[in-house]
XYZ file of C-alpha atoms in Angstrom:
663
model
C 0.450 0.005 0.379
C 1.471 3.161 -0.885
C 2.091 6.033 1.386
C -0.695 7.931 2.269
C 2.022 11.112 2.756
C 0.315 14.535 0.240
C -2.841 12.781 0.081
C -3.921 12.683 3.744
C -3.757 15.147 5.897
C -2.717 15.021 9.909
C -3.181 18.353 12.181
C -1.350 17.101 15.676
C -5.007 18.072 17.907
C -7.293 16.401 15.069
C -7.460 12.571 16.104
C -7.661 10.580 19.276
C -5.805 7.668 19.588
C -7.619 4.846 21.193
C -4.111 3.450 22.146
C -3.670 5.674 25.404
C -6.806 6.141 25.533
C -8.234 5.218 29.512
C -11.545 3.418 28.566
C -14.735 4.648 31.260
C -16.290 0.725 32.557
C -19.717 1.021 34.153
C -21.264 -0.458 36.706
C -22.608 -4.453 35.873
C -26.225 -5.242 34.894
C -27.953 -6.874 38.090
C -31.088 -9.259 36.550
C -31.349 -12.612 35.958
C -31.487 -12.331 32.605
C -30.410 -15.760 29.853
C -27.175 -15.107 28.269
C -28.803 -14.599 24.207
C -27.234 -17.869 23.286
C -25.584 -20.681 24.232
C -23.192 -20.991 27.513
C -19.658 -23.134 27.488
C -18.151 -22.207 30.415
C -18.364 -22.422 33.755
C -16.332 -21.152 36.848
C -16.323 -21.438 40.256
C -15.369 -19.661 43.224
C -14.452 -23.004 45.416
C -11.165 -22.974 45.910
C -9.596 -26.961 48.553
C -9.846 -24.725 52.136
C -12.752 -22.403 51.046
C -15.958 -23.604 49.501
C -18.241 -20.064 48.052
C -21.470 -20.115 46.281
C -21.301 -17.652 43.724
C -19.812 -18.257 40.351
C -19.616 -17.550 36.828
C -20.550 -17.820 33.667
C -20.024 -17.227 29.773
C -21.379 -18.057 26.521
C -21.330 -16.443 22.722
C -22.363 -12.990 24.020
C -19.667 -11.688 24.397
C -21.024 -11.749 28.326
C -19.476 -12.290 31.727
C -22.196 -13.375 34.174
C -21.319 -12.907 38.263
C -24.019 -15.592 40.178
C -24.481 -14.772 43.721
C -25.426 -16.967 46.436
C -28.587 -14.795 46.332
C -29.406 -16.110 42.720
C -28.664 -12.416 41.034
C -26.612 -11.898 38.444
C -24.258 -9.721 37.693
C -24.345 -8.548 33.840
C -20.896 -7.940 31.790
C -19.742 -7.972 27.755
C -16.618 -8.012 27.656
C -16.395 -8.537 23.915
C -18.388 -8.605 20.327
C -16.900 -12.903 20.104
C -17.602 -15.450 21.583
C -16.083 -16.048 25.418
C -15.224 -20.701 25.381
C -13.919 -20.624 28.024
C -12.917 -18.327 31.608
C -10.639 -18.645 34.665
C -10.636 -17.522 38.052
C -6.350 -16.176 40.504
C -7.399 -18.168 43.194
C -4.586 -15.121 44.465
C -6.416 -11.697 42.609
C -10.142 -12.735 42.061
C -8.773 -11.891 38.409
C -10.443 -13.802 35.933
C -9.730 -14.678 32.370
C -11.533 -15.085 29.261
C -11.088 -16.520 25.023
C -12.583 -14.575 22.738
C -13.061 -16.272 20.333
C -14.972 -15.915 16.332
C -13.827 -18.941 15.978
C -12.445 -18.850 12.749
C -8.708 -17.165 13.132
C -9.104 -14.812 15.960
C -8.305 -15.718 19.079
C -8.096 -14.286 22.172
C -7.126 -14.249 26.025
C -7.748 -11.895 27.751
C -7.642 -11.115 31.835
C -9.478 -8.557 33.821
C -10.200 -7.076 37.044
C -13.299 -8.987 38.410
C -13.931 -5.523 40.963
C -14.632 -3.649 37.647
C -14.228 -5.626 34.275
C -11.657 -3.907 33.235
C -9.570 -5.852 30.775
C -5.718 -5.336 32.853
C -3.878 -7.623 29.453
C -4.711 -9.061 25.844
C -2.726 -11.421 24.900
C -3.227 -12.907 20.711
C -3.376 -15.614 19.288
C -2.928 -17.152 15.384
C -3.944 -20.308 17.177
C -6.934 -21.953 18.911
C -6.327 -22.155 22.540
C -6.689 -25.539 23.677
C -5.817 -24.790 27.473
C -6.820 -21.764 30.237
C -5.434 -21.391 33.494
C -4.307 -20.540 36.179
C -1.625 -21.597 38.244
C -2.502 -22.893 41.956
C -0.920 -19.869 43.888
C -2.627 -16.969 40.684
C 1.535 -16.722 39.894
C 1.845 -17.676 36.349
C -1.174 -18.030 33.544
C -1.187 -21.370 31.160
C -2.547 -21.434 28.011
C -1.960 -24.445 26.459
C -3.177 -23.864 21.979
C -3.960 -25.553 18.631
C 0.155 -25.560 17.564
C 3.346 -27.279 17.416
C 5.113 -25.561 21.163
C 1.959 -23.357 21.645
C 1.847 -24.017 25.757
C 2.579 -20.799 27.657
C 2.859 -20.238 31.068
C 2.220 -15.997 31.361
C 2.954 -13.725 34.546
C -0.173 -13.909 35.684
C 0.306 -10.442 36.463
C 1.535 -8.893 33.464
C 0.348 -12.036 30.684
C 4.574 -11.679 29.243
C 6.194 -14.462 29.053
C 7.047 -16.436 32.616
C 8.561 -19.534 31.873
C 9.469 -21.393 28.600
C 8.137 -24.410 27.639
C 11.215 -25.615 25.540
C 10.294 -29.363 25.464
C 6.803 -29.470 25.743
C 6.306 -29.910 21.294
C 2.687 -31.315 21.192
C -0.712 -29.799 21.558
C -1.948 -29.667 25.139
C -5.875 -29.180 26.112
C -5.593 -29.437 30.157
C -2.910 -28.386 32.423
C -2.832 -27.827 35.933
C 0.171 -26.608 38.690
C 0.714 -28.341 42.000
C -0.209 -26.598 45.150
C 4.207 -25.262 45.234
C 3.059 -24.251 41.206
C 6.417 -25.930 41.494
C 5.207 -29.558 39.346
C 2.124 -29.558 36.776
C 0.273 -31.813 34.770
C -1.030 -32.270 31.058
C -2.963 -33.763 29.176
C -2.258 -33.662 25.417
C -4.915 -34.775 22.350
C -2.000 -37.780 21.650
C -2.424 -39.849 24.300
C -0.467 -38.901 26.893
C 0.388 -37.779 30.528
C 2.834 -35.501 31.017
C 4.670 -33.887 35.194
C 6.468 -31.728 34.778
C 9.616 -29.136 36.347
C 8.135 -25.651 35.917
C 11.907 -25.085 37.945
C 14.108 -27.226 35.366
C 11.354 -26.254 32.993
C 11.388 -30.547 31.914
C 9.338 -32.855 31.489
C 10.152 -35.300 34.820
C 7.616 -38.492 33.082
C 5.963 -39.336 30.289
C 1.857 -41.770 30.723
C 0.694 -42.814 27.983
C -3.237 -42.918 27.368
C -6.844 -42.612 26.050
C -7.128 -39.977 23.389
C -8.560 -37.088 21.832
C -10.517 -36.968 25.054
C -13.248 -34.357 26.155
C -13.832 -32.571 29.612
C -10.672 -33.004 30.683
C -9.804 -32.366 34.557
C -7.738 -34.569 38.096
C -10.247 -35.462 40.733
C -10.127 -36.840 43.732
C -9.833 -35.149 47.195
C -8.113 -35.955 50.618
C -5.557 -38.701 50.164
C -6.730 -39.424 46.653
C -6.555 -36.112 45.586
C -5.716 -35.407 41.559
C -4.917 -39.897 41.187
C -7.204 -40.015 38.152
C -7.737 -38.364 35.712
C -11.941 -38.430 33.599
C -11.895 -37.422 30.374
C -15.475 -38.221 27.474
C -15.382 -39.995 24.117
C -17.387 -40.735 21.417
C -20.291 -41.466 24.597
C -18.110 -43.342 26.428
C -16.364 -42.318 29.674
C -12.750 -42.761 30.520
C -11.153 -42.564 34.229
C -7.323 -43.065 33.904
C -5.486 -43.614 36.336
C -3.781 -39.845 36.303
C -0.414 -41.261 38.036
C 0.299 -44.538 35.142
C -1.926 -43.482 32.500
C -3.506 -47.717 32.713
C -7.819 -47.705 32.806
C -9.493 -47.349 35.676
C -13.635 -47.719 34.977
C -15.287 -46.780 31.445
C -18.921 -46.269 31.299
C -21.177 -45.457 28.405
C -22.362 -42.474 28.335
C -23.481 -39.952 24.980
C -24.298 -36.644 25.266
C -22.924 -36.411 28.675
C -21.434 -33.890 31.206
C -18.268 -34.780 33.508
C -18.007 -33.066 37.451
C -16.058 -33.280 40.466
C -15.301 -30.537 43.150
C -12.233 -29.070 45.293
C -14.030 -29.226 48.465
C -15.721 -32.748 47.783
C -15.070 -34.785 51.122
C -12.821 -38.585 50.345
C -16.135 -40.342 50.171
C -16.749 -38.161 46.720
C -15.828 -38.547 43.637
C -16.021 -38.200 39.845
C -19.655 -37.155 39.096
C -21.899 -37.543 35.466
C -24.900 -36.346 33.974
C -26.495 -38.771 31.543
C -30.222 -38.280 30.033
C -31.728 -41.554 29.183
C -34.565 -40.156 26.936
C -37.424 -39.381 29.649
C -34.939 -37.142 31.902
C -31.490 -36.588 32.947
C -29.608 -38.806 35.324
C -26.683 -37.918 37.956
C -24.293 -40.103 39.056
C -21.532 -40.716 41.084
C -18.483 -43.012 41.130
C -16.611 -42.728 44.221
C -13.244 -41.771 44.447
C -12.689 -46.144 46.477
C -14.219 -47.522 44.679
C -11.542 -46.374 42.104
C -8.889 -46.916 44.508
C -10.334 -50.531 44.542
C -9.977 -49.990 40.862
C -6.500 -48.627 40.678
C -5.617 -51.713 43.713
C -6.553 -54.495 41.158
C -3.950 -52.689 39.106
C -5.531 -54.602 35.252
C -5.070 -52.452 32.467
C -8.737 -53.865 30.936
C -11.519 -52.632 32.708
C -14.512 -54.579 31.259
C -16.872 -54.445 33.707
C -16.912 -52.248 35.967
C -19.088 -51.564 39.388
C -22.250 -48.553 38.038
C -21.925 -45.882 39.441
C -24.522 -44.411 41.835
C -27.353 -42.870 41.130
C -27.521 -39.920 43.136
C -30.508 -38.044 41.911
C -32.544 -37.889 38.042
C -34.063 -34.479 37.372
C -36.162 -33.422 34.222
C -35.807 -32.523 30.892
C -35.310 -29.331 30.201
C -37.424 -26.711 28.882
C -38.190 -26.502 25.393
C -36.022 -29.009 24.664
C -32.874 -26.689 25.796
C -29.896 -28.863 25.908
C -26.828 -28.487 27.967
C -24.041 -27.411 26.967
C -21.657 -27.732 29.838
C -21.621 -28.124 33.949
C -19.719 -27.599 37.041
C -20.005 -28.933 40.111
C -18.982 -26.603 43.436
C -19.571 -27.923 46.417
C -22.695 -29.349 47.360
C -24.212 -27.355 44.437
C -24.653 -28.821 40.511
C -24.660 -25.844 37.861
C -25.274 -26.687 34.980
C -25.431 -24.168 31.922
C -27.732 -24.423 28.231
C -27.511 -24.145 24.212
C -30.370 -21.196 24.848
C -28.851 -18.810 27.635
C -30.249 -20.339 30.704
C -28.566 -21.469 34.122
C -29.815 -23.688 36.176
C -28.131 -25.723 39.170
C -29.232 -28.306 42.135
C -27.866 -29.936 45.049
C -25.621 -32.747 45.640
C -28.135 -34.509 47.957
C -29.814 -38.379 46.844
C -34.044 -38.154 46.196
C -35.459 -40.335 45.306
C -37.511 -38.836 43.698
C -37.358 -37.190 40.249
C -36.456 -33.912 40.817
C -38.012 -30.635 39.979
C -35.692 -28.870 37.662
C -36.236 -24.563 37.986
C -33.814 -22.170 36.676
C -32.132 -19.835 38.133
C -32.884 -17.913 34.897
C -35.360 -16.337 32.670
C -36.342 -14.058 31.081
C -37.320 -10.707 31.929
C -36.161 -8.714 28.373
C -38.318 -7.594 25.112
C -35.165 -7.063 23.020
C -34.758 -3.933 20.388
C -33.158 -5.300 17.853
C -33.323 -1.454 15.672
C -33.804 2.287 17.441
C -34.528 5.258 14.280
C -35.412 9.074 15.130
C -37.751 11.747 13.703
C -36.445 14.276 15.464
C -39.033 14.487 16.974
C -39.765 10.684 18.971
C -37.228 7.813 18.934
C -39.159 4.554 17.787
C -37.709 0.579 18.261
C -37.964 -2.475 17.203
C -38.606 -5.705 18.539
C -39.048 -8.540 17.094
C -43.304 -8.283 16.830
C -43.541 -5.487 17.310
C -42.964 -1.374 16.470
C -42.510 0.964 20.009
C -42.283 4.862 20.301
C -40.938 6.129 22.926
C -38.969 9.355 25.132
C -36.731 9.695 27.696
C -38.703 12.777 28.713
C -42.391 11.174 28.509
C -40.516 7.234 29.902
C -44.452 5.425 27.433
C -44.305 3.866 25.192
C -47.119 3.401 22.486
C -47.731 0.349 20.323
C -46.938 1.738 16.594
C -47.804 -1.672 14.754
C -46.349 -5.404 14.400
C -42.949 -6.539 13.415
C -43.082 -8.901 10.707
C -39.938 -10.958 11.741
C -37.746 -7.307 10.127
C -34.179 -7.122 12.015
C -33.676 -3.191 11.160
C -35.873 0.671 10.950
C -36.028 3.554 9.547
C -38.629 6.225 9.885
C -39.926 7.985 6.717
C -42.461 10.111 7.153
C -45.299 8.082 9.183
C -44.631 4.675 8.031
C -41.302 2.311 9.420
C -39.418 1.286 7.083
C -38.820 -2.523 7.629
C -35.713 -4.759 6.200
C -33.052 -7.138 8.136
C -29.994 -7.085 6.751
C -28.065 -10.369 5.879
C -30.706 -11.843 4.371
C -33.352 -11.778 1.644
C -36.532 -10.447 2.714
C -38.991 -8.253 1.598
C -37.857 -4.768 1.687
C -41.440 -3.276 3.567
C -43.747 0.020 5.024
C -46.032 -0.419 8.020
C -48.236 2.334 7.919
C -47.790 4.918 11.844
C -51.064 5.953 11.294
C -52.766 3.466 10.793
C -52.305 0.032 13.762
C -55.132 -1.790 11.312
C -52.966 -2.098 8.702
C -51.239 -4.779 6.843
C -47.726 -3.745 5.815
C -46.708 -3.455 2.093
C -44.178 -4.560 1.149
C -42.245 -2.287 -1.099
C -39.387 -4.382 -3.536
C -37.529 -7.834 -2.600
C -34.411 -7.893 -3.140
C -31.966 -9.873 -5.695
C -29.345 -10.772 -3.746
C -28.585 -10.226 0.354
C -29.427 -6.606 1.606
C -26.380 -5.769 3.285
C -27.507 -2.341 4.192
C -29.850 -0.020 3.722
C -30.477 4.490 3.852
C -32.461 6.746 2.913
C -32.147 9.714 1.321
C -35.292 12.489 0.513
C -37.488 10.458 -1.341
C -35.032 7.767 -2.197
C -33.701 4.131 -0.936
C -30.378 3.278 -1.302
C -29.538 0.062 -0.896
C -26.663 -2.823 -1.312
C -27.390 -6.459 -2.888
C -24.336 -8.970 -1.901
C -20.538 -7.161 -1.622
C -21.406 -5.137 -5.169
C -24.214 -3.638 -6.498
C -25.184 -0.525 -5.087
C -29.715 0.355 -6.800
C -32.520 2.859 -6.025
C -35.732 2.323 -5.393
C -37.969 5.643 -5.287
C -40.103 5.743 -3.323
C -43.022 7.977 -4.982
C -43.170 6.029 -8.344
C -42.144 2.145 -7.082
C -38.813 2.245 -9.774
C -35.617 -0.223 -8.714
C -33.167 2.009 -10.425
C -29.120 -0.061 -10.612
C -26.121 2.193 -10.308
C -22.701 0.474 -9.267
C -21.096 -2.443 -9.715
C -18.177 -2.961 -7.586
C -16.404 -5.567 -5.716
C -15.855 -5.748 -2.431
C -19.283 -3.165 -1.854
C -19.500 -1.825 2.143
C -21.609 1.223 2.283
C -23.293 4.458 0.069
C -24.109 7.881 0.513
C -26.497 9.964 -1.609
C -25.223 13.312 -0.856
C -27.924 15.292 -3.463
C -29.803 14.316 -6.146
C -26.673 13.502 -8.637
C -23.739 12.168 -6.343
C -23.933 8.880 -4.372
C -20.574 8.265 -2.939
C -19.736 4.072 -3.129
C -17.511 2.476 0.599
C -15.501 -0.107 -0.885
C -12.463 -2.570 -0.561
C -9.787 -1.158 -2.444
C -9.067 -4.430 -5.069
C -5.031 -3.255 -5.646
C -2.316 -1.316 -4.019
C -3.731 2.048 -6.252
C -6.986 1.406 -5.822
C -9.030 3.479 -3.691
C -12.016 2.464 -1.291
C -14.230 5.988 -2.351
C -15.556 6.163 -5.314
C -18.466 9.056 -6.874
C -20.819 7.674 -8.994
C -22.938 10.011 -11.093
C -26.201 8.717 -10.285
C -27.566 9.899 -13.578
C -24.798 10.348 -15.867
C -23.887 6.482 -14.061
C -19.821 8.554 -14.478
C -18.003 6.778 -11.762
C -14.279 8.181 -10.348
C -12.838 6.303 -7.477
C -11.355 9.645 -4.602
C -7.407 10.562 -4.251
C -8.681 8.346 -0.662
C -5.931 5.755 0.364
C -7.062 2.546 2.550
C -7.843 -1.405 2.584
C -11.014 -0.807 3.079
C -13.444 1.834 4.001
C -17.107 1.806 5.188
C -20.134 2.968 7.645
C -20.238 6.561 5.244
C -21.876 9.449 6.642
C -23.184 12.528 5.232
C -25.588 15.598 6.680
C -28.708 15.907 4.006
C -28.962 19.799 5.384
C -25.662 20.605 4.564
C -24.759 20.974 1.382
C -20.664 21.928 2.326
C -21.038 19.345 4.631
C -17.615 16.938 4.811
C -18.293 12.855 4.208
C -17.480 10.495 6.880
C -16.317 7.483 7.733
C -13.957 4.731 9.107
C -10.865 3.602 6.976
C -9.294 0.003 7.338
C -5.060 1.033 6.112
C -2.358 0.127 6.753
C 0.992 1.835 8.872
C 4.561 0.471 9.311
C 3.122 -3.264 8.487
C 0.091 -3.099 10.347
C -3.605 -1.845 10.325
C -5.120 0.877 11.494
C -8.275 2.308 11.663
C -9.557 5.908 11.538
C -13.106 8.329 11.909
C -11.790 10.139 8.865
C -13.241 13.145 7.581
C -13.411 14.366 3.999
C -13.915 17.896 2.226
C -15.631 16.639 -1.337
C -14.906 20.274 -2.068
C -11.109 21.226 -1.554
C -10.687 17.470 -2.326
C -8.585 16.543 1.790
C -8.896 14.210 4.158
C -8.126 14.836 7.701
C -8.446 11.680 10.814
C -10.648 12.081 13.606
C -9.660 9.651 15.690
C -7.280 5.907 15.192
C -7.591 2.527 16.772
C -4.325 1.164 16.496
C -5.488 -2.419 15.555
C -8.467 -3.005 12.597
C -12.086 -2.518 13.869
C -14.375 -3.396 11.456
C -17.362 -3.376 12.898
C -17.271 -0.077 13.575
C -20.306 2.262 12.972
C -20.358 6.556 12.360
C -23.431 8.964 12.794
C -23.802 11.583 12.773
C -25.270 14.664 14.591
C -23.963 17.668 12.673
C -21.604 19.126 14.804
C -21.236 16.016 16.314
C -19.593 12.130 14.192
C -20.248 9.425 17.267
C -18.654 6.111 17.058
C -17.794 2.986 19.065
C -14.320 2.777 17.388
C -12.622 -0.033 19.039
C -15.870 -1.427 19.794
C -15.850 -1.127 23.754
C -17.851 2.905 23.988
C -19.367 5.649 22.351
C -16.875 8.480 21.432
C -18.264 12.129 20.663
C -15.508 14.479 18.764
C -17.321 17.982 17.674
C -15.883 18.540 14.311
C -16.021 21.961 14.116
C -13.325 22.141 16.909
C -11.908 18.273 16.863
C -11.973 17.510 20.824
C -13.550 13.953 21.890
C -16.016 12.833 24.760
C -16.320 9.107 25.766
C -19.300 8.067 27.299
C -19.398 6.230 29.737
C -20.646 3.368 28.292
C -23.222 1.052 30.052
C -22.802 -3.332 30.817
C -23.571 -3.825 27.851
C -21.017 -3.028 23.827
C -22.786 -0.395 22.295
C -24.047 -0.565 18.485
C -26.175 1.678 17.698
C -25.939 6.049 17.864
C -29.840 7.970 17.018
C -30.322 11.393 19.027
C -33.373 13.649 18.923
C -32.549 18.065 20.046
C -30.709 17.355 23.535
C -31.205 13.528 23.779
C -29.245 9.985 23.007
C -30.030 7.593 22.771
C -27.317 4.783 22.140
C -28.460 1.241 21.322
C -26.942 -1.563 23.549
C -25.745 -5.065 21.587
C -27.861 -6.905 24.935
C -31.160 -4.455 23.420
C -31.627 -2.075 26.299
C -31.188 1.387 26.198
C -29.130 4.250 27.748
C -30.771 7.612 26.945
C -27.751 10.611 27.556
C -27.932 14.663 27.663
C -25.940 16.156 24.321
C -23.640 17.879 26.781
C -23.076 14.275 29.224
C -20.452 11.121 28.914
C -22.186 9.682 32.120
C -25.964 8.172 30.779
C -28.579 9.237 32.883
C -29.917 5.751 33.066
C -29.972 2.237 30.999
C -33.252 1.094 30.580
C -33.996 -2.772 29.423
C -38.154 -3.256 27.599
C -40.205 -5.481 30.200
C -41.489 -8.670 27.933
C -44.902 -6.324 28.879
C -44.050 -3.812 27.107
C -42.819 -1.581 30.441
C -39.579 0.182 30.938
C -37.529 -0.897 33.306
C -35.056 1.536 34.838
C -31.261 0.937 36.531
């Protein structure tokens, strides 16, 4: 890529580098609301010497929820990625999470458990396969799906504390001893490895069953860490951790394996199975496994039957258990739908009726729009009108399963991003009227905007079209490669943001929609998107997001481009790639969530930036009416602000009964 010197003019005070900005964190939101989607991990607070009923859950929604003994959860969203694993430092109470998009992004982040502020983030090229703090909390062990991919980091700083020079295989489980001088690892290749953390050498290796899932060391008291349990292909394997020999095998499809650090010697390894009618909690005792170990048999064909502790009812709506944990005498379950269940390990003869700890308290707001007087909210089945000052929620119409809304005159234009659903018009003055189909796209809709009586929309990644609301005519106005966004700044000129196809290509092009003439801007970057323009100001600059290369690394910037002078400047800069940032222009202020964590307000006339304190959830859109600002958060809540303040007035959640709950 060419240098931007001479093309992209920078001003010393023009931009805010987010790499050095001190983020403002909000308090977690307290509720019993479930996760939005699958629960991936449960982390207990218990230690070998202390039982604590609190625990964390983490899921695909990027939220961490800290559950207390009274059943209330502190919700805080730390990422827009999936959180696959969460572990807790036994010394400092810091938490470490593995964030991923499931494809190419793999990050381990350590956070302060009180403020949820990030202490550091480590990026990896491969999937994280193991994550655990050492017993005294001095180290963070990270295993990845790469040869020589095990890292022992300083828990405090994230720097490499020890180099595992002779640990070449992939590690999927890691645990240190109480003094942190030794560690035991399990490799999916079928190896139990005992490791000296002082000399950084392998002490012993034992061959065992390969490719086990849900691996954990079990056994307490005099049996501590004597057994290794895991699951593969519908079979639970319980292995002698000091020899690698199988002690017991149990058939258990779709099982969850559990053990507790505070269990007594008369307990052992628990697991859950489903017989089609109910769930069954079973126990293989330490004593049973000790006797099996004494038999010194390499293959246990007929292990003693596990004890049936209790049966409990199936989950509602055919929900599925996705993770489980044992916290002293409490069993904790996470599910595919995001619910959390708890039950005790006290034996019962009658089938136990299971009730979720979580409940659906709030209706998710999918999108928000405004008309300079009121705010319009889109839920799964309705369109509401509301404002901060009236606090009244008015039902304006029904939503025919769309996810996005724009206000046009006395209508709501509804559409669904990344689908081929028809774009429809809903009359907000008459709730009895059915929605009217305007047009059906030929390809998936990426974006849709309104300019005057025209709808500008992007189909797939290559086409920009205009639909005239008066004449009902559809016109294709631009075809290109990897089109991201488009704005019409007047009746003639269209700006298109896209991905540059070569080093000399521009990520922004202009189109004369009357003649079809297209010309690239003299503007450098890899990709541009999220354009915005002040339609009421004929001398307005064009604003947007551009990702470009600087010294071999990607940077993301909010830019300002003057159509008159043909010059650009940067308003904010993030020293990494952010492909999901938005912009919203309410002259003279432009709002953006660059960096994903919170909203920044940049006054374009003075180049001053202000950071707006976020809610428990991450912001995804800004709308403004007069002096009120509404920020839509990823969990479907609304944060209200005055236009002159960076602290929220209040966080509102729409209840399932269609009323506001204020925090």
